[in-house]
Coordinates of C-alpha atoms in Angstrom, one line a residue:
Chain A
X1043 CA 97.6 20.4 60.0
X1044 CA 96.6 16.9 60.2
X1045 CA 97.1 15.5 56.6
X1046 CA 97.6 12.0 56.5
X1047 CA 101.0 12.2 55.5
X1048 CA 101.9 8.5 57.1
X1049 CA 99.1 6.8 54.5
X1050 CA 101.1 8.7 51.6
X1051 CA 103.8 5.9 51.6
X1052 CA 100.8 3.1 51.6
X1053 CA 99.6 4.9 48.4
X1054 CA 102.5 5.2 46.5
X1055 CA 103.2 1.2 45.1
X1056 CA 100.0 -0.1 44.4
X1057 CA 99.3 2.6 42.5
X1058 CA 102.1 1.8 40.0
X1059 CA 100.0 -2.0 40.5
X1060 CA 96.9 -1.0 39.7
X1061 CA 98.7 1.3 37.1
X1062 CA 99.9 -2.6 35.4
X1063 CA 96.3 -4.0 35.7
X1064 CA 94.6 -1.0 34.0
X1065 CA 97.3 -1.2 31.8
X1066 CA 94.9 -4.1 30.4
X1067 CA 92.1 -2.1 29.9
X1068 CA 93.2 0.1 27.3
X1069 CA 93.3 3.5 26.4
X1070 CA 91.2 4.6 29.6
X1071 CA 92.9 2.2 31.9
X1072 CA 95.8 4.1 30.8
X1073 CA 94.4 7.5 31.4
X1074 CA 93.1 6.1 34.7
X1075 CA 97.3 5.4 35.8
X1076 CA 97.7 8.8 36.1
X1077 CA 94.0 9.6 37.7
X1078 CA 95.4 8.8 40.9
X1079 CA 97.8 11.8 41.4
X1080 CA 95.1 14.0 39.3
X1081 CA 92.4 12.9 41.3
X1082 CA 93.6 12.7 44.6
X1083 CA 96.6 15.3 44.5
X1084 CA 94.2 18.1 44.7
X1085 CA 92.3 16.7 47.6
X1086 CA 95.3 15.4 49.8
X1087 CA 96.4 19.1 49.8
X1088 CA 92.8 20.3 50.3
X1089 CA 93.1 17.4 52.9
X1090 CA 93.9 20.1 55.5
X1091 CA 91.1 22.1 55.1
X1092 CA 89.2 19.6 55.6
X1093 CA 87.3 19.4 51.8
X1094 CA 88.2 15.8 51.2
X1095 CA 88.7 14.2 54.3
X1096 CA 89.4 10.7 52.7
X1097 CA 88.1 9.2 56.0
X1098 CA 86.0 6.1 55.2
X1099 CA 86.8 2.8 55.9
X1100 CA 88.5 0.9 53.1
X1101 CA 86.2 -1.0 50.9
X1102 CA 83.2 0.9 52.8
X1103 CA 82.8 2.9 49.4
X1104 CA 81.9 -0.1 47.3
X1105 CA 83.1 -0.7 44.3
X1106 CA 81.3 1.1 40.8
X1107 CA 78.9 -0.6 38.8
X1108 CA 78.4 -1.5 35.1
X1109 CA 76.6 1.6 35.4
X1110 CA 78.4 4.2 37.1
X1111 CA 77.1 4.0 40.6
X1112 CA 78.4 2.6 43.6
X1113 CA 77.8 -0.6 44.6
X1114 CA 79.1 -4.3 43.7
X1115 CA 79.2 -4.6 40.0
X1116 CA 76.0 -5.8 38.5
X1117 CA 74.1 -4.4 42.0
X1118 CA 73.9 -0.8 42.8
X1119 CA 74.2 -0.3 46.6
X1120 CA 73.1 2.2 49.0
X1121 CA 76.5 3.4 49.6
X1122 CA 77.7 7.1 48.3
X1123 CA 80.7 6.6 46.3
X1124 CA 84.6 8.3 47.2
X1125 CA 86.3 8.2 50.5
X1126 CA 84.8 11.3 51.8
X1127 CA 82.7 11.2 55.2
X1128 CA 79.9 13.6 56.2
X1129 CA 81.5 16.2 56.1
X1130 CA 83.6 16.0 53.0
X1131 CA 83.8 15.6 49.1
X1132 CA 84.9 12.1 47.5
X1133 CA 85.7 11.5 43.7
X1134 CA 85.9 7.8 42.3
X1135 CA 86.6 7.2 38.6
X1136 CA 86.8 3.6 37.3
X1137 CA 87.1 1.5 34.6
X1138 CA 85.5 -2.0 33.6
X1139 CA 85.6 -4.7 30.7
X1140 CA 83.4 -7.4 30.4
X1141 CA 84.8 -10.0 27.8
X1142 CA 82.0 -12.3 26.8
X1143 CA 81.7 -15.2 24.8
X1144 CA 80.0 -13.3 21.7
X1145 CA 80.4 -9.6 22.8
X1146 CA 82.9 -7.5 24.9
X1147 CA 81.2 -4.6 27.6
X1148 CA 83.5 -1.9 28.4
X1149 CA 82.4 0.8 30.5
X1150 CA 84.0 4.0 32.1
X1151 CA 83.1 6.6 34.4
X1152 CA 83.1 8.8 37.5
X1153 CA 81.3 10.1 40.2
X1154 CA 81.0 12.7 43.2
X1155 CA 80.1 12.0 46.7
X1156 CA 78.9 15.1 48.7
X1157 CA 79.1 14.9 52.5
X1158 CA 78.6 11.0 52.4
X1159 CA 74.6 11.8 51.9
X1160 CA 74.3 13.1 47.7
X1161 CA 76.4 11.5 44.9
X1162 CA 76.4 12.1 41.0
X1163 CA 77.7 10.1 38.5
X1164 CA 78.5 9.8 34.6
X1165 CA 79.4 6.7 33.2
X1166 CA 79.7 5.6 29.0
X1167 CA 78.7 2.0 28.6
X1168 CA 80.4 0.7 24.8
X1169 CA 78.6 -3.1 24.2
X1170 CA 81.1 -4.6 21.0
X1171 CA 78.9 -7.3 19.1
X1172 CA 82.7 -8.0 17.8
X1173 CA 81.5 -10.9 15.1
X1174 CA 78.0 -11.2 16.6
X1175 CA 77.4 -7.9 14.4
X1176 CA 77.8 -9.7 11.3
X1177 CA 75.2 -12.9 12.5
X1178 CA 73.1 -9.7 13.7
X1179 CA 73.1 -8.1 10.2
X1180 CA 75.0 -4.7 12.1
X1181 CA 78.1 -5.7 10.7
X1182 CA 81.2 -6.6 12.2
X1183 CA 82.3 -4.7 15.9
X1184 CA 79.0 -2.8 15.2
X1185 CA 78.7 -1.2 18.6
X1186 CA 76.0 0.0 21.3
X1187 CA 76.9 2.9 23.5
X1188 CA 74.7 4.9 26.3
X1189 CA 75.5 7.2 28.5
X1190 CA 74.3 6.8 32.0
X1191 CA 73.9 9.6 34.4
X1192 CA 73.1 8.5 38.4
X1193 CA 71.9 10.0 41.5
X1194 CA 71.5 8.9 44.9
X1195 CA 70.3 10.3 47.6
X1196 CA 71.1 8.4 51.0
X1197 CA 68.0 8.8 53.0
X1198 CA 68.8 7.2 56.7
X1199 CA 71.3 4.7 58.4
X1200 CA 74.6 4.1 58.2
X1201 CA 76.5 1.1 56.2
X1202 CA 78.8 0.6 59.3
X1203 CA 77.8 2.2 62.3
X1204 CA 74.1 2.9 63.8
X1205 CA 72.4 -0.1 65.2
X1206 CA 72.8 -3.0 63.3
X1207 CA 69.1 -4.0 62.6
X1208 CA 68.7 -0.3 60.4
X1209 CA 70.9 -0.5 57.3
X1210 CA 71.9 2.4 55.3
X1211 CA 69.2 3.2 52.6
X1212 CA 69.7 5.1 49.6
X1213 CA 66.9 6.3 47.1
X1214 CA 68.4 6.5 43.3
X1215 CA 67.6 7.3 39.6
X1216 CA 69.4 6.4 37.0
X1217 CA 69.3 8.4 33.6
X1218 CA 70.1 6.4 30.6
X1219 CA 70.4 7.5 26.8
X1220 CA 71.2 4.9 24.1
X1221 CA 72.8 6.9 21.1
X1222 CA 71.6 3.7 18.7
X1223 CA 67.8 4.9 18.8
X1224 CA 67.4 3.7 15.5
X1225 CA 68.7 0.3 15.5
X1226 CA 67.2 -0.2 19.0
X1227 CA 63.5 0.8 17.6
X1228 CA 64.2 -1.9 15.1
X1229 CA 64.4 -4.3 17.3
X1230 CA 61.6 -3.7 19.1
X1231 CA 62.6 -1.0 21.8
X1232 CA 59.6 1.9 22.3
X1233 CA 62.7 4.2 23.0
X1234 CA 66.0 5.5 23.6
X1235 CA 66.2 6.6 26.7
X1236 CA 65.2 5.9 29.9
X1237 CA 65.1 6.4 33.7
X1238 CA 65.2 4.1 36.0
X1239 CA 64.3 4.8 40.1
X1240 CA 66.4 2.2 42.5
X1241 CA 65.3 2.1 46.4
X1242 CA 68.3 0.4 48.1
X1243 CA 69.4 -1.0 51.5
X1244 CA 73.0 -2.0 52.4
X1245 CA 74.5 -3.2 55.6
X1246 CA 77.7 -4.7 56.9
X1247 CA 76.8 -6.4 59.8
X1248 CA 80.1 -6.8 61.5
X1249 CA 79.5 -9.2 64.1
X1250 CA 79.5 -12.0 61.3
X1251 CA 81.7 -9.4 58.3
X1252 CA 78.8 -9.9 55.9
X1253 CA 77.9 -7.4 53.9
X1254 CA 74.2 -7.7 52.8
X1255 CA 72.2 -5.6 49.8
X1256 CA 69.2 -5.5 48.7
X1257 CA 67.9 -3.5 46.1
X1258 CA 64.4 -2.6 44.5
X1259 CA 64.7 -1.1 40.7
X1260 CA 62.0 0.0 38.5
X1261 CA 63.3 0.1 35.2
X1262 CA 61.8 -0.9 31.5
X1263 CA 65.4 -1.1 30.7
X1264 CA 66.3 -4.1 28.0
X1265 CA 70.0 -5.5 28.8
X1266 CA 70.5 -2.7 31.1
X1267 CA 69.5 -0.3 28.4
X1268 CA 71.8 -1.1 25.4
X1269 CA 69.0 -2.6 23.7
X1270 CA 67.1 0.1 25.0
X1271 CA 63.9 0.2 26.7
X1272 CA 60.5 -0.7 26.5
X1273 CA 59.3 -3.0 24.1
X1274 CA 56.9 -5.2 21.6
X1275 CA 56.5 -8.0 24.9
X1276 CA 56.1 -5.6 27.9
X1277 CA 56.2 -1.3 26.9
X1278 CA 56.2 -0.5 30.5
X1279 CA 58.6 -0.1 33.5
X1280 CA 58.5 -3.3 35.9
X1281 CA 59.7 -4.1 39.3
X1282 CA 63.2 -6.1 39.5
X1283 CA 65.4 -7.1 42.1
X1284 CA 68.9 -7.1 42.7
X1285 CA 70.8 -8.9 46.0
X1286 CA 74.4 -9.0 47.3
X1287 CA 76.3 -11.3 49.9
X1288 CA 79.5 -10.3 50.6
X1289 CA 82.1 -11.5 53.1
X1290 CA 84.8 -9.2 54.2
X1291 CA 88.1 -11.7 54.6
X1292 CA 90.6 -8.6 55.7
X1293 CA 90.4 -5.1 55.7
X1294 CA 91.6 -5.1 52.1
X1295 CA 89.7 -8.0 50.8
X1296 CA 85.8 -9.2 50.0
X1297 CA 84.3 -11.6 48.1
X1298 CA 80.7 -12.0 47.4
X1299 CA 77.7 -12.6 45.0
X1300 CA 74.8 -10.9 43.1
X1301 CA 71.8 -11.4 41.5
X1302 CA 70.2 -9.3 39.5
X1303 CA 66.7 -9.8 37.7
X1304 CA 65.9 -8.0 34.7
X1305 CA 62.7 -7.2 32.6
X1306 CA 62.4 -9.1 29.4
X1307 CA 60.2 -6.5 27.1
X1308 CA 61.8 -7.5 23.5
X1309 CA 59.4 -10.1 21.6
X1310 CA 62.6 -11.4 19.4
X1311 CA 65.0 -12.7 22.4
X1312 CA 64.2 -13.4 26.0
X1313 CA 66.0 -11.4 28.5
X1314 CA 67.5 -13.6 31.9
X1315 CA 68.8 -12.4 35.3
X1316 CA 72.1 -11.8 35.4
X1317 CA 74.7 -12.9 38.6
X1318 CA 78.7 -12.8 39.2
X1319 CA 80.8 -13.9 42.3
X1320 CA 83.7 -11.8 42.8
X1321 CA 86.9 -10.6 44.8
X1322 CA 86.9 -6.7 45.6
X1323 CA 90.7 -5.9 46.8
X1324 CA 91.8 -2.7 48.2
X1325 CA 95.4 -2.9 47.3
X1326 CA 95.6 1.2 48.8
X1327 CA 93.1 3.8 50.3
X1328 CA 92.5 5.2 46.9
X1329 CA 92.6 1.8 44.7
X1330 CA 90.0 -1.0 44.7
X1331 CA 90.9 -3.7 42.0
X1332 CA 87.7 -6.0 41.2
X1333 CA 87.6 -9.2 39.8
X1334 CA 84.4 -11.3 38.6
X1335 CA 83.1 -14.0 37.2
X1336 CA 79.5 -12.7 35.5
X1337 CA 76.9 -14.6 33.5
X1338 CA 74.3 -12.0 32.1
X1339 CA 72.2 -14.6 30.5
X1340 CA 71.4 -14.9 26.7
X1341 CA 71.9 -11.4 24.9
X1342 CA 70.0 -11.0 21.3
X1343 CA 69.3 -14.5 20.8
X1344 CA 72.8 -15.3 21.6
X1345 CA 73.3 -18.0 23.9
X1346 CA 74.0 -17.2 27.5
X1347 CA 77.1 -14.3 27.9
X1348 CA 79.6 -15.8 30.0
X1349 CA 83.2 -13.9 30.9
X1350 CA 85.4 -12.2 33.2
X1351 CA 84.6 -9.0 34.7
X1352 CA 87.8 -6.5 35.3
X1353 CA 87.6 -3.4 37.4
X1354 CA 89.4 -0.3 38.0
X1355 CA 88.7 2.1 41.1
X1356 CA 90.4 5.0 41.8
X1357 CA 88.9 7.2 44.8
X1358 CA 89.7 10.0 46.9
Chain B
X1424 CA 124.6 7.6 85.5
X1425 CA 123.7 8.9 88.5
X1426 CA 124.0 12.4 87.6
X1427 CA 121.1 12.0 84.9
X1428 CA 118.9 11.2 87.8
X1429 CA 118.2 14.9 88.8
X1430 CA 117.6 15.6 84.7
X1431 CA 115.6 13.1 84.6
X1432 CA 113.6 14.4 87.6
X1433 CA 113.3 18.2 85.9
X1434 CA 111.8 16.9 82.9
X1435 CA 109.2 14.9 84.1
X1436 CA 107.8 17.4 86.6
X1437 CA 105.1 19.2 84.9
X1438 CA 105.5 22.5 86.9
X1439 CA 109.2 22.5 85.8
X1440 CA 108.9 22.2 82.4
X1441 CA 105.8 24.5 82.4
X1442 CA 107.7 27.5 84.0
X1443 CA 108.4 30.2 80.9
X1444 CA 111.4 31.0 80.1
X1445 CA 111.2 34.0 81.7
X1446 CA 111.5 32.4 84.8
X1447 CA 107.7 33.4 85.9
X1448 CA 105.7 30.8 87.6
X1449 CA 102.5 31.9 85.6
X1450 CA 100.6 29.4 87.0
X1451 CA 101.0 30.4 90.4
X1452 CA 100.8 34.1 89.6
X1453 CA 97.0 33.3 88.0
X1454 CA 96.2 30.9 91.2
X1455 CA 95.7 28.2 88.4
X1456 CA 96.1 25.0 90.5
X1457 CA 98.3 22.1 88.3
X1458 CA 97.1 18.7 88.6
X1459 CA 99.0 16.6 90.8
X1460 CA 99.4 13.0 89.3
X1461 CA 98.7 9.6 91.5
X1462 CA 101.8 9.0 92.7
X1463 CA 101.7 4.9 92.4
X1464 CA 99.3 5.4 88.6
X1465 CA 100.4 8.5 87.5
X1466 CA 97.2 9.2 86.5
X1467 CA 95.8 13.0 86.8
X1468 CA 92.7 13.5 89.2
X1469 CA 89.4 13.5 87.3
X1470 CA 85.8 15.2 88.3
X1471 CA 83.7 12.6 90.2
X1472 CA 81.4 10.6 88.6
X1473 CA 79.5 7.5 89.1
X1474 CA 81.2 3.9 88.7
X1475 CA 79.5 1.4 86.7
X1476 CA 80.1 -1.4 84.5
X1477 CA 77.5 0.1 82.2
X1478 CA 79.6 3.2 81.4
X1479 CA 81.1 0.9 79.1
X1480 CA 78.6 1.3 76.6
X1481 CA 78.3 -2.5 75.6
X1482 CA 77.2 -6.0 76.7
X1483 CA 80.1 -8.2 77.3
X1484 CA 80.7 -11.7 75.2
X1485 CA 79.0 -14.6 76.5
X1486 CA 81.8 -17.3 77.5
X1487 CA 85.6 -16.9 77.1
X1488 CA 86.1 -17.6 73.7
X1489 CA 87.0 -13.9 72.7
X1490 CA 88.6 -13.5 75.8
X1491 CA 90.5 -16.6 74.6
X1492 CA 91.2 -14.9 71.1
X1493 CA 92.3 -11.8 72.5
X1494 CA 95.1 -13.9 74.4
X1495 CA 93.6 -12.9 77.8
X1496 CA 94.5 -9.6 79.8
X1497 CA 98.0 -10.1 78.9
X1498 CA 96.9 -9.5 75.2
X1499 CA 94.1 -6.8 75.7
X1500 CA 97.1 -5.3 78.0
X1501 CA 99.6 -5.4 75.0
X1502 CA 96.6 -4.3 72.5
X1503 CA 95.6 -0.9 74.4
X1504 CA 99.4 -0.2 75.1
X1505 CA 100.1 -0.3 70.8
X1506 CA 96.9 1.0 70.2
X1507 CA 97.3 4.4 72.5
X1508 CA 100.9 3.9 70.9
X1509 CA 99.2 4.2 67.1
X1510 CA 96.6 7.0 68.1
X1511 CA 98.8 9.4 69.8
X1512 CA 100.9 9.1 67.0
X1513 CA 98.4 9.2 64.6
X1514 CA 98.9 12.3 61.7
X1515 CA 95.0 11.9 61.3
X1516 CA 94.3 12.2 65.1
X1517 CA 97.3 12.8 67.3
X1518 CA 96.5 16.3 67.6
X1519 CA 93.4 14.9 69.3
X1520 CA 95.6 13.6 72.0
X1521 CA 97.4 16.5 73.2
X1522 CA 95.8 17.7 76.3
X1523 CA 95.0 13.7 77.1
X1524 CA 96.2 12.0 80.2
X1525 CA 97.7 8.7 78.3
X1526 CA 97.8 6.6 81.1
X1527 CA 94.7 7.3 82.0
X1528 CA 93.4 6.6 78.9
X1529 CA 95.4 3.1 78.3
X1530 CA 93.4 1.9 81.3
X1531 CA 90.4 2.6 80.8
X1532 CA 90.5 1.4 77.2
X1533 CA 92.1 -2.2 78.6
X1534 CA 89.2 -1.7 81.4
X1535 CA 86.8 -1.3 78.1
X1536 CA 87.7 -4.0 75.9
X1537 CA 89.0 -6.5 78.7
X1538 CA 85.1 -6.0 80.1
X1539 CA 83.4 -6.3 76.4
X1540 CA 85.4 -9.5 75.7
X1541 CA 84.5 -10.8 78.8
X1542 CA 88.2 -11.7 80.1
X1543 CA 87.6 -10.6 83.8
X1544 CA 87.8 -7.4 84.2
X1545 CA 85.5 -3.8 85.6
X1546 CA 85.0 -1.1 83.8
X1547 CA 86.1 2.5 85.7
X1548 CA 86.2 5.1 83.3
X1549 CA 83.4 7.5 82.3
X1550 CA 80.6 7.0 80.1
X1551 CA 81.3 7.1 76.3
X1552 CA 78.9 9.9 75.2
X1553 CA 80.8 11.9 78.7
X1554 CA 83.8 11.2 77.9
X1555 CA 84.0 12.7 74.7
X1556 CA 81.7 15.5 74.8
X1557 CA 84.4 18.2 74.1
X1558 CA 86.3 16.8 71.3
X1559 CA 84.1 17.6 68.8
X1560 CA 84.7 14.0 67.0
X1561 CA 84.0 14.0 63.4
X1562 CA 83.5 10.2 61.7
X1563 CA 86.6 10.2 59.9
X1564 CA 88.3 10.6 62.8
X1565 CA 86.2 7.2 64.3
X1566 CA 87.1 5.8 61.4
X1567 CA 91.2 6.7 61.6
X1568 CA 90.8 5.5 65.2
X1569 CA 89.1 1.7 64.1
X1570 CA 92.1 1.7 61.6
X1571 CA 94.2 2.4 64.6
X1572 CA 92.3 -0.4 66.1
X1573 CA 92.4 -3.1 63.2
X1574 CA 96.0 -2.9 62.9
X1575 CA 97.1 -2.9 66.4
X1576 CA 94.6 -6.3 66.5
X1577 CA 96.1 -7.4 62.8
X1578 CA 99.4 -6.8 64.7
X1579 CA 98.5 -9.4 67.6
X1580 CA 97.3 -11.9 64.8
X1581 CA 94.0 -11.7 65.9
X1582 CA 91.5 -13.5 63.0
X1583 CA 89.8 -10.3 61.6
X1584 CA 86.3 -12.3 62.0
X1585 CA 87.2 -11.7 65.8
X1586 CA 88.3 -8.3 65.3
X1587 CA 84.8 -7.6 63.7
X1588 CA 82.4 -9.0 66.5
X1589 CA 84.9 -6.9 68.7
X1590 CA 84.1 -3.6 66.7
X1591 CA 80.6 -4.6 66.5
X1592 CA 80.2 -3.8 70.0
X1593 CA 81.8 -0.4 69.6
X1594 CA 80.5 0.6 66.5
X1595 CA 76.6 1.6 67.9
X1596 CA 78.9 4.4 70.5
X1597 CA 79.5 6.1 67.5
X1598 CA 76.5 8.0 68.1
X1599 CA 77.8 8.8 71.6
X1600 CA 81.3 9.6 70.3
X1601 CA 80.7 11.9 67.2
X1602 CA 79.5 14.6 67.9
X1603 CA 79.8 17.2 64.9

């Protein structure tokens, strides 16, 4: 009998808060109001047995990437997503939109953590060209979509505890599947789908509250895999790197910065790193709320995509 | 007033307020001996064991400055006081607590940090990995306990950049702490 019935009250009104913000995000963010009590109602009965202990630290889960897996927006991280510890079950679901100057990114999603060592996730990525489409010949709001389906596997360390010189390191694939294969293969992609393997190492080193990432992708991926992958300029997968620096302010609150290189395989635009600086609040356990400010470099011969990034967490 | 004084008395005798109702002494009747607290700590006896610093399970700070932070041993006084206060109390891990000699455990926990921080102080209680080799610890309940922790410093407005080099010292004991 050892629910945590005292942290009920310090979930209940930033719920209805993050409930406003997600408010912005549309028909999902709307949906994802009510995930809290679906997502989490289960587990804090199941809390008892055990099941979904809801025991890490706040902001210790990261936050989910344009992709789907855990880590600080653009970088995956070698954290397992949810709350749960190891020897529980964690949920997350989140939402995200990326308004750009010429396009808009919205992606969705959710993922499983088992015992803090496997998680699994799904996430639908939906690229708007908004009038872009027209200049691109696609027509007007023509949009990319992929599905994205990750694994990670964390391998040794811990992201807190252990000694601080071994950081917590997480081996990960990430299964992508544009559903534009044809307009994709126009442009010079060799396919439609494709998987990518990630090799990551994360640790908050407490004495100074930094958090540091670093992470190794192979990936033939072109703009993440929306224009998907492979192409005319380079067919084959290619080493990138992606880096975080955090700094935890308050239990609730981090801000930080990423960089992300990227292949650049199409012939007919060049392909950049991309970075952001952002603030990760944990307004509750189950909520993180992140803001961003991302440049993802020049997309389809379009000049360099600035814009906001807006995100949604919901975990248990 | 004075009449509460014998009431008073009853309840905090533990062989009192152990006796069943039905008036049988079940302690005595097994021979089970009850653990006499330290009349000026009131501290139950503990098994032997060897007194060191090192049973801490951390190097203290260099120089006074988180001593300074922490608002000396008044502070780390105040801060294991609310802290054993928060954990006992705890839905997550009160139940933890139970069987626990409180006072026992404030001490050594103000002995613990005072040393760590290097405000002045020895360290008496047992080792860390000794100390809780029964519990059966789990790291969510760590991880309530830090939470215990970072409010009860929050509480003393102590900067949370100081709170972190304090829980950087405790965090490697985790291995000695969980043990499931």
């Amino acid at each position: 009998m050892s629910g945590r019935s005292t942290r009920e009250t310090e979930r209940l009104h930033p719920i209805t808060l993050s409930c406003r913000i997600s408010g912005l995000l549309g028909l999902f963010g709307a949906v994802l109001c009510g995930a809290p009590a679906i997502l989490c109602g289960a587990p804090a009965m199941a809390e008892d047995a055990g099941l979904f202990d809801g025991g890490k630290l706040l902001l210790t889960n990261g936050v989910s990437t344009i992709e789907g897996s855990a880590g600080g927006g653009l970088a995956s991280w070698a954290v397992i997503p949810g709350m749960e510890t190891d020897h529980g079950i964690g949920l997350s679901a989140f939402a995200t939109d990326v308004p750009l100057r010429d396009f808009n990114l919205e992606t969705h999603g959710f993922a499983i953590g088992l015992r803090n060592r496997l998680a699994l996730g799904y996430a639908r990525e939906n690229f708007d060209t908004l009038s872009a489409g027209e200049a691109l010949g696609l027509g007007h709001g023509y949009t990319f979509r992929q599905d994205i389906v990750t694994a990670r596997l964390r391998l040794v360390g811990d992201l807190v505890y252990g000694p601080q010189w071994l950081p917590q390191i997480t081996l990960g694939t990430d299964f992508k599947h544009n559903l534009n294969g044809a307009v994709v293969r126009l442009v010079g992609a060799k396919q439609s789908a494709g998987t990518d393997f990630t090799l990551s190492a994360t640790k908050l080193v407490l004495g100074s509250s930094v958090l540091i990432n670093t992470t190794f992708r192979l990936t033939d991926a072109n703009q993440f895999g929306l224009l998907g992958f492979g192409g005319d300029k380079n067919a084959h997968r290619s080493g990138q790197f992606e880096g975080s620096l955090a700094y935890q302010m308050s239990r609730r609150l981090a801000i930080g910065g990423e960089w992300r290189t990227r292949p650049d395989n199409l012939g007919f635009a060049r392909e950049t790193a991309s970075h952001d600086v952002f603030v990760a609040w944990a307004p509750a356990r189950h909520v993180t709320l992140t803001a961003a400010w991302v440049d993802i470099g020049p997309v389809a011969t379009f000049r360099p995509q600035r814009g906001a990034y807006l995100s949604v967490q919901i975990a248990c | 007033m004075l009449g509460l004084v014998p009431i008073a008395l009853a309840l905090s005798s533990p062989a009192k307020a152990q006796n069943a109702p039905d008036g049988v002494d079940w302690f005595k009747e097994f021979g089970v001996e009850q653990p006499r607290p330290d009349p000026v700590s009131g501290e139950l006896p503990v098994k032997p064991y060897t007194v060191t610093d090192a049973n801490a399970g951390a190097t203290p700070f260099a120089g006074s400055d988180m001593a300074r932070t922490f608002g000396g041993q008044d502070g780390i006084h105040r801060l294991a006081h609310r802290l054993v206060t928060l954990i006992i109390t705890d839905p997550a891990i009160k139940d933890i607590f139970v069987a626990t000699d409180t006072r026992r455990l404030e001490r050594t926990l103000y002995e613990q940090v005072c040393y760590i921080l290097n405000a002045g102080c020895t360290y008496t209680g047992r080792e860390m990995r000794e100390a809780h080799r029964q519990l059966g610890l789990k790291t969510h309940d760590m991880n309530a306990l830090v939470e215990d922790l970072q409010r009860a410093m929050h509480e003393r407005g102590i900067p949370f950049a100081a709170q972190n080099r304090l829980l950087a010292k405790l965090a490697p004991m985790k291995r000695d702490i969980v043990t499931r």
